[in-house]
Amino acid sequence: MADPRPVLDELREGYGPIVGLGAGPLRMAIVGDPVALRELFGMPTESFRWGHRFNVLGFVVGHDSLIVSDGADWERRRGAIRAGFSRRRLNGWIDTIVRRTDARVDRLIEEELISGGAVVDLYPIGATLVQEIVVRAMFGERLASRAAEIAGLFRSAQHYLESPFYRQLPHPLPLGHRGRVRADLKSLRSIVAEVPQGKQGAQRPSLT
């Protein structure tokens, strides 16, 4: 659905702030009570599972990805990437972020897109900027020139994850939206494979 708010409001009016939906193993809970949400968000991570069979995110990021892992697998995979996202390394990206953002704003001014009272949709501009910065920071100059290509290949996966559940049903055929996502992910992995390994054989970063 394009806008879930009317449906959520209707459910709240008819059934209260906490609603269970689904049948059989396909179930979900909608929690709209502030007190319950505070308690929910205060629970330890061990109380939640990501790697359940109906988590379609695994199709996009891979079923051995950190963000769909639980327990010991999650601890092991988190430890493997922790050094790559240390505070020191993240702070090292600040200069790149500031310089690239300033350059993009200057270009907007030169193009007179943010002067004269004109309304400018900053979403596509900001999205392109973030994508370029992320690719440059994580993969270096070698892939920076392909940021737009990488973002385009990611777009089908984003639309897939935002689509209704029935369109995300698994099938092995190279058809439809799911087949397109599978092909685009294959292309993304081919791009990553072009990035050379580190001097000590360190595992190359993943686009997913």
Short mmCIF file of N, CA and C in Angstrom, two decimals, residues 7-121:
data_model
loop_
_atom_site.label_atom_id
_atom_site.label_comp_id
_atom_site.label_asym_id
_atom_site.label_seq_id
_atom_site.Cartn_x
_atom_site.Cartn_y
_atom_site.Cartn_z
N VAL A 7 -4.91 2.70 7.21
CA VAL A 7 -5.17 1.33 7.66
C VAL A 7 -4.77 1.17 9.12
N LEU A 8 -3.61 1.72 9.49
CA LEU A 8 -3.16 1.63 10.88
C LEU A 8 -4.11 2.37 11.82
N ASP A 9 -4.60 3.53 11.38
CA ASP A 9 -5.56 4.27 12.20
C ASP A 9 -6.85 3.48 12.38
N GLU A 10 -7.29 2.83 11.31
CA GLU A 10 -8.52 2.03 11.38
C GLU A 10 -8.35 0.83 12.31
N LEU A 11 -7.19 0.18 12.24
CA LEU A 11 -6.92 -0.95 13.13
C LEU A 11 -6.90 -0.50 14.59
N ARG A 12 -6.31 0.64 14.84
CA ARG A 12 -6.23 1.14 16.21
C ARG A 12 -7.62 1.45 16.75
N GLU A 13 -8.45 2.08 15.92
CA GLU A 13 -9.80 2.42 16.36
C GLU A 13 -10.63 1.18 16.62
N GLY A 14 -10.41 0.13 15.81
CA GLY A 14 -11.23 -1.06 15.94
C GLY A 14 -10.73 -2.08 16.94
N TYR A 15 -9.39 -2.15 17.11
CA TYR A 15 -8.83 -3.24 17.93
C TYR A 15 -7.88 -2.77 19.02
N GLY A 16 -7.56 -1.49 19.08
CA GLY A 16 -6.67 -1.02 20.12
C GLY A 16 -5.26 -0.77 19.61
N PRO A 17 -4.35 -0.36 20.51
CA PRO A 17 -3.00 0.03 20.09
C PRO A 17 -2.06 -1.13 19.76
N ILE A 18 -2.42 -2.36 20.15
CA ILE A 18 -1.58 -3.52 19.85
C ILE A 18 -2.43 -4.54 19.09
N VAL A 19 -2.02 -4.86 17.88
CA VAL A 19 -2.83 -5.71 17.00
C VAL A 19 -1.96 -6.83 16.42
N GLY A 20 -2.49 -8.05 16.43
CA GLY A 20 -1.82 -9.18 15.80
C GLY A 20 -2.50 -9.52 14.49
N LEU A 21 -1.73 -9.74 13.44
CA LEU A 21 -2.26 -10.06 12.12
C LEU A 21 -1.61 -11.33 11.59
N GLY A 22 -2.31 -12.02 10.67
CA GLY A 22 -1.71 -13.16 10.00
C GLY A 22 -2.42 -14.45 10.30
N ALA A 23 -1.90 -15.53 9.72
CA ALA A 23 -2.45 -16.86 9.91
C ALA A 23 -1.32 -17.87 9.83
N GLY A 24 -1.41 -18.92 10.63
CA GLY A 24 -0.36 -19.93 10.61
C GLY A 24 0.97 -19.33 11.02
N PRO A 25 2.04 -19.70 10.32
CA PRO A 25 3.37 -19.15 10.67
C PRO A 25 3.59 -17.72 10.19
N LEU A 26 2.69 -17.22 9.32
CA LEU A 26 2.84 -15.86 8.80
C LEU A 26 2.09 -14.88 9.70
N ARG A 27 2.80 -14.38 10.70
CA ARG A 27 2.17 -13.49 11.67
C ARG A 27 3.03 -12.25 11.90
N MET A 28 2.35 -11.18 12.26
CA MET A 28 3.05 -9.95 12.59
C MET A 28 2.28 -9.21 13.68
N ALA A 29 2.97 -8.36 14.40
CA ALA A 29 2.34 -7.56 15.45
C ALA A 29 2.56 -6.09 15.16
N ILE A 30 1.52 -5.30 15.34
CA ILE A 30 1.61 -3.85 15.19
C ILE A 30 1.49 -3.25 16.58
N VAL A 31 2.55 -2.59 17.03
CA VAL A 31 2.58 -2.02 18.37
C VAL A 31 2.55 -0.50 18.26
N GLY A 32 1.49 0.11 18.78
CA GLY A 32 1.34 1.55 18.70
C GLY A 32 1.21 2.23 20.05
N ASP A 33 1.35 1.46 21.12
CA ASP A 33 1.23 2.02 22.46
C ASP A 33 2.60 2.52 22.94
N PRO A 34 2.73 3.79 23.32
CA PRO A 34 4.04 4.34 23.72
C PRO A 34 4.69 3.58 24.87
N VAL A 35 3.91 3.17 25.86
CA VAL A 35 4.48 2.44 27.00
C VAL A 35 5.02 1.09 26.55
N ALA A 36 4.25 0.39 25.71
CA ALA A 36 4.70 -0.90 25.20
C ALA A 36 5.93 -0.75 24.31
N LEU A 37 5.96 0.31 23.51
CA LEU A 37 7.12 0.55 22.65
C LEU A 37 8.37 0.83 23.47
N ARG A 38 8.22 1.58 24.55
CA ARG A 38 9.37 1.87 25.41
C ARG A 38 9.93 0.57 26.00
N GLU A 39 9.03 -0.31 26.42
CA GLU A 39 9.47 -1.60 26.96
C GLU A 39 10.10 -2.46 25.87
N LEU A 40 9.50 -2.42 24.66
CA LEU A 40 10.02 -3.22 23.55
C LEU A 40 11.43 -2.78 23.16
N PHE A 41 11.63 -1.48 23.04
CA PHE A 41 12.94 -0.96 22.63
C PHE A 41 14.00 -1.14 23.72
N GLY A 42 13.56 -1.38 24.95
CA GLY A 42 14.51 -1.58 26.04
C GLY A 42 14.94 -3.02 26.21
N MET A 43 14.38 -3.92 25.41
CA MET A 43 14.72 -5.34 25.52
C MET A 43 16.09 -5.62 24.91
N PRO A 44 16.81 -6.63 25.40
CA PRO A 44 18.13 -6.96 24.83
C PRO A 44 17.99 -7.54 23.43
N THR A 45 19.06 -7.44 22.65
CA THR A 45 19.02 -7.92 21.27
C THR A 45 18.75 -9.42 21.19
N GLU A 46 19.11 -10.16 22.25
CA GLU A 46 18.89 -11.60 22.25
C GLU A 46 17.41 -11.96 22.21
N SER A 47 16.55 -10.98 22.48
CA SER A 47 15.11 -11.24 22.49
C SER A 47 14.51 -11.25 21.09
N PHE A 48 15.30 -10.89 20.08
CA PHE A 48 14.78 -10.77 18.72
C PHE A 48 15.54 -11.69 17.78
N ARG A 49 14.85 -12.10 16.71
CA ARG A 49 15.47 -12.93 15.68
C ARG A 49 15.32 -12.26 14.33
N TRP A 50 16.40 -12.31 13.54
CA TRP A 50 16.38 -11.77 12.18
C TRP A 50 16.38 -12.88 11.14
N GLY A 51 16.99 -14.00 11.47
CA GLY A 51 17.19 -15.04 10.46
C GLY A 51 16.05 -16.01 10.30
N HIS A 52 14.81 -15.57 10.48
CA HIS A 52 13.69 -16.49 10.33
C HIS A 52 13.39 -16.71 8.85
N ARG A 53 12.65 -17.75 8.57
CA ARG A 53 12.46 -18.18 7.17
C ARG A 53 11.70 -17.17 6.32
N PHE A 54 10.93 -16.30 6.93
CA PHE A 54 10.12 -15.36 6.15
C PHE A 54 10.78 -13.98 6.02
N ASN A 55 12.01 -13.86 6.42
CA ASN A 55 12.72 -12.59 6.28
C ASN A 55 13.26 -12.49 4.85
N VAL A 56 12.58 -11.71 4.02
CA VAL A 56 12.95 -11.62 2.60
C VAL A 56 14.22 -10.80 2.40
N LEU A 57 14.68 -10.12 3.44
CA LEU A 57 15.90 -9.33 3.31
C LEU A 57 17.10 -10.21 2.97
N GLY A 58 17.07 -11.47 3.42
CA GLY A 58 18.16 -12.38 3.14
C GLY A 58 18.37 -12.63 1.67
N PHE A 59 17.30 -12.56 0.89
CA PHE A 59 17.43 -12.76 -0.55
C PHE A 59 18.29 -11.68 -1.19
N VAL A 60 18.22 -10.47 -0.63
CA VAL A 60 18.96 -9.34 -1.18
C VAL A 60 20.38 -9.28 -0.64
N VAL A 61 20.54 -9.38 0.67
CA VAL A 61 21.86 -9.19 1.28
C VAL A 61 22.64 -10.49 1.42
N GLY A 62 21.97 -11.63 1.20
CA GLY A 62 22.62 -12.92 1.39
C GLY A 62 22.26 -13.51 2.74
N HIS A 63 22.01 -14.80 2.77
CA HIS A 63 21.56 -15.43 4.02
C HIS A 63 22.67 -15.58 5.05
N ASP A 64 23.92 -15.32 4.65
CA ASP A 64 25.01 -15.34 5.62
C ASP A 64 25.47 -13.92 5.97
N SER A 65 24.62 -12.94 5.68
CA SER A 65 24.94 -11.54 5.98
C SER A 65 24.77 -11.26 7.47
N LEU A 66 25.51 -10.28 7.97
CA LEU A 66 25.43 -9.89 9.37
C LEU A 66 24.01 -9.49 9.77
N ILE A 67 23.35 -8.71 8.93
CA ILE A 67 22.07 -8.12 9.35
C ILE A 67 20.91 -9.10 9.34
N VAL A 68 21.12 -10.34 8.89
CA VAL A 68 20.08 -11.36 9.02
C VAL A 68 20.59 -12.53 9.86
N SER A 69 21.61 -12.27 10.67
CA SER A 69 22.21 -13.31 11.50
C SER A 69 21.74 -13.18 12.94
N ASP A 70 21.84 -14.27 13.68
CA ASP A 70 21.47 -14.30 15.09
C ASP A 70 22.53 -15.04 15.89
N GLY A 71 22.54 -14.78 17.19
CA GLY A 71 23.36 -15.56 18.11
C GLY A 71 24.84 -15.55 17.79
N ALA A 72 25.44 -16.76 17.81
CA ALA A 72 26.89 -16.90 17.60
C ALA A 72 27.30 -16.44 16.21
N ASP A 73 26.45 -16.69 15.20
CA ASP A 73 26.77 -16.24 13.84
C ASP A 73 26.87 -14.72 13.79
N TRP A 74 25.95 -14.06 14.46
CA TRP A 74 25.96 -12.59 14.49
C TRP A 74 27.22 -12.07 15.18
N GLU A 75 27.59 -12.68 16.31
CA GLU A 75 28.78 -12.25 17.03
C GLU A 75 30.03 -12.42 16.17
N ARG A 76 30.13 -13.56 15.50
CA ARG A 76 31.32 -13.84 14.68
C ARG A 76 31.42 -12.88 13.51
N ARG A 77 30.31 -12.65 12.81
CA ARG A 77 30.33 -11.78 11.64
C ARG A 77 30.51 -10.32 12.04
N ARG A 78 29.96 -9.94 13.16
CA ARG A 78 30.15 -8.56 13.65
C ARG A 78 31.61 -8.33 13.99
N GLY A 79 32.25 -9.31 14.62
CA GLY A 79 33.66 -9.19 14.96
C GLY A 79 34.54 -9.06 13.73
N ALA A 80 34.13 -9.71 12.62
CA ALA A 80 34.94 -9.69 11.40
C ALA A 80 34.96 -8.31 10.75
N ILE A 81 33.92 -7.51 10.95
CA ILE A 81 33.86 -6.21 10.28
C ILE A 81 34.05 -5.04 11.23
N ARG A 82 34.18 -5.32 12.52
CA ARG A 82 34.23 -4.24 13.51
C ARG A 82 35.36 -3.26 13.25
N ALA A 83 36.54 -3.78 12.89
CA ALA A 83 37.68 -2.89 12.66
C ALA A 83 37.42 -1.93 11.51
N GLY A 84 36.66 -2.38 10.51
CA GLY A 84 36.38 -1.53 9.36
C GLY A 84 35.47 -0.37 9.67
N PHE A 85 34.78 -0.42 10.81
CA PHE A 85 33.86 0.66 11.19
C PHE A 85 34.23 1.21 12.56
N SER A 86 35.51 1.22 12.87
CA SER A 86 35.98 1.80 14.13
C SER A 86 35.76 3.31 14.11
N ARG A 87 35.74 3.91 15.30
CA ARG A 87 35.54 5.36 15.39
C ARG A 87 36.63 6.11 14.62
N ARG A 88 37.87 5.62 14.71
CA ARG A 88 38.97 6.29 14.02
C ARG A 88 38.75 6.28 12.52
N ARG A 89 38.30 5.13 11.99
CA ARG A 89 38.09 5.06 10.54
C ARG A 89 36.90 5.91 10.12
N LEU A 90 35.83 5.87 10.90
CA LEU A 90 34.66 6.69 10.58
C LEU A 90 35.01 8.17 10.60
N ASN A 91 35.79 8.59 11.59
CA ASN A 91 36.22 9.99 11.65
C ASN A 91 37.05 10.37 10.44
N GLY A 92 37.76 9.40 9.89
CA GLY A 92 38.57 9.67 8.71
C GLY A 92 37.75 9.97 7.47
N TRP A 93 36.47 9.62 7.51
CA TRP A 93 35.59 9.89 6.36
C TRP A 93 35.00 11.30 6.40
N ILE A 94 35.12 11.98 7.56
CA ILE A 94 34.46 13.27 7.72
C ILE A 94 34.92 14.27 6.67
N ASP A 95 36.21 14.34 6.43
CA ASP A 95 36.73 15.31 5.47
C ASP A 95 36.15 15.06 4.08
N THR A 96 36.08 13.79 3.68
CA THR A 96 35.49 13.46 2.37
C THR A 96 34.03 13.88 2.31
N ILE A 97 33.29 13.60 3.37
CA ILE A 97 31.87 13.94 3.41
C ILE A 97 31.67 15.45 3.26
N VAL A 98 32.45 16.22 4.02
CA VAL A 98 32.31 17.68 3.99
C VAL A 98 32.70 18.23 2.62
N ARG A 99 33.83 17.77 2.08
CA ARG A 99 34.30 18.29 0.80
C ARG A 99 33.33 17.97 -0.33
N ARG A 100 32.84 16.74 -0.38
CA ARG A 100 31.93 16.35 -1.46
C ARG A 100 30.59 17.08 -1.33
N THR A 101 30.13 17.29 -0.09
CA THR A 101 28.87 18.01 0.12
C THR A 101 29.01 19.47 -0.27
N ASP A 102 30.11 20.11 0.15
CA ASP A 102 30.35 21.51 -0.22
C ASP A 102 30.42 21.67 -1.74
N ALA A 103 31.10 20.74 -2.39
CA ALA A 103 31.23 20.82 -3.85
C ALA A 103 29.87 20.69 -4.52
N ARG A 104 29.01 19.83 -3.98
CA ARG A 104 27.67 19.66 -4.59
C ARG A 104 26.82 20.90 -4.38
N VAL A 105 26.90 21.50 -3.20
CA VAL A 105 26.15 22.73 -2.93
C VAL A 105 26.64 23.85 -3.84
N ASP A 106 27.96 23.97 -3.99
CA ASP A 106 28.51 25.00 -4.88
C ASP A 106 28.01 24.81 -6.30
N ARG A 107 27.90 23.56 -6.73
CA ARG A 107 27.43 23.30 -8.09
C ARG A 107 25.97 23.69 -8.24
N LEU A 108 25.18 23.46 -7.20
CA LEU A 108 23.78 23.88 -7.24
C LEU A 108 23.67 25.40 -7.36
N ILE A 109 24.53 26.10 -6.63
CA ILE A 109 24.52 27.56 -6.69
C ILE A 109 24.92 28.04 -8.08
N GLU A 110 25.96 27.42 -8.65
CA GLU A 110 26.41 27.79 -9.99
C GLU A 110 25.32 27.54 -11.03
N GLU A 111 24.56 26.48 -10.82
CA GLU A 111 23.49 26.16 -11.76
C GLU A 111 22.23 26.95 -11.47
N GLU A 112 22.29 27.79 -10.41
CA GLU A 112 21.18 28.66 -10.02
C GLU A 112 19.92 27.85 -9.73
N LEU A 113 20.13 26.66 -9.15
CA LEU A 113 18.97 25.82 -8.82
C LEU A 113 18.40 26.14 -7.45
N ILE A 114 19.20 26.79 -6.60
CA ILE A 114 18.70 27.09 -5.26
C ILE A 114 18.67 28.60 -5.02
N SER A 115 18.42 29.33 -6.08
CA SER A 115 18.26 30.79 -5.96
C SER A 115 17.02 31.20 -6.73
N GLY A 116 16.57 32.41 -6.48
CA GLY A 116 15.42 32.93 -7.20
C GLY A 116 14.09 32.38 -6.72
N GLY A 117 14.09 31.71 -5.55
CA GLY A 117 12.83 31.23 -5.00
C GLY A 117 12.30 29.97 -5.64
N ALA A 118 13.06 29.32 -6.50
CA ALA A 118 12.60 28.09 -7.15
C ALA A 118 12.56 26.94 -6.14
N VAL A 119 11.57 26.07 -6.30
CA VAL A 119 11.44 24.88 -5.45
C VAL A 119 12.27 23.76 -6.06
N VAL A 120 13.18 23.20 -5.27
CA VAL A 120 14.09 22.16 -5.74
C VAL A 120 13.87 20.89 -4.93
N ASP A 121 13.68 19.79 -5.60
CA ASP A 121 13.56 18.50 -4.93
C ASP A 121 14.97 18.02 -4.59
#
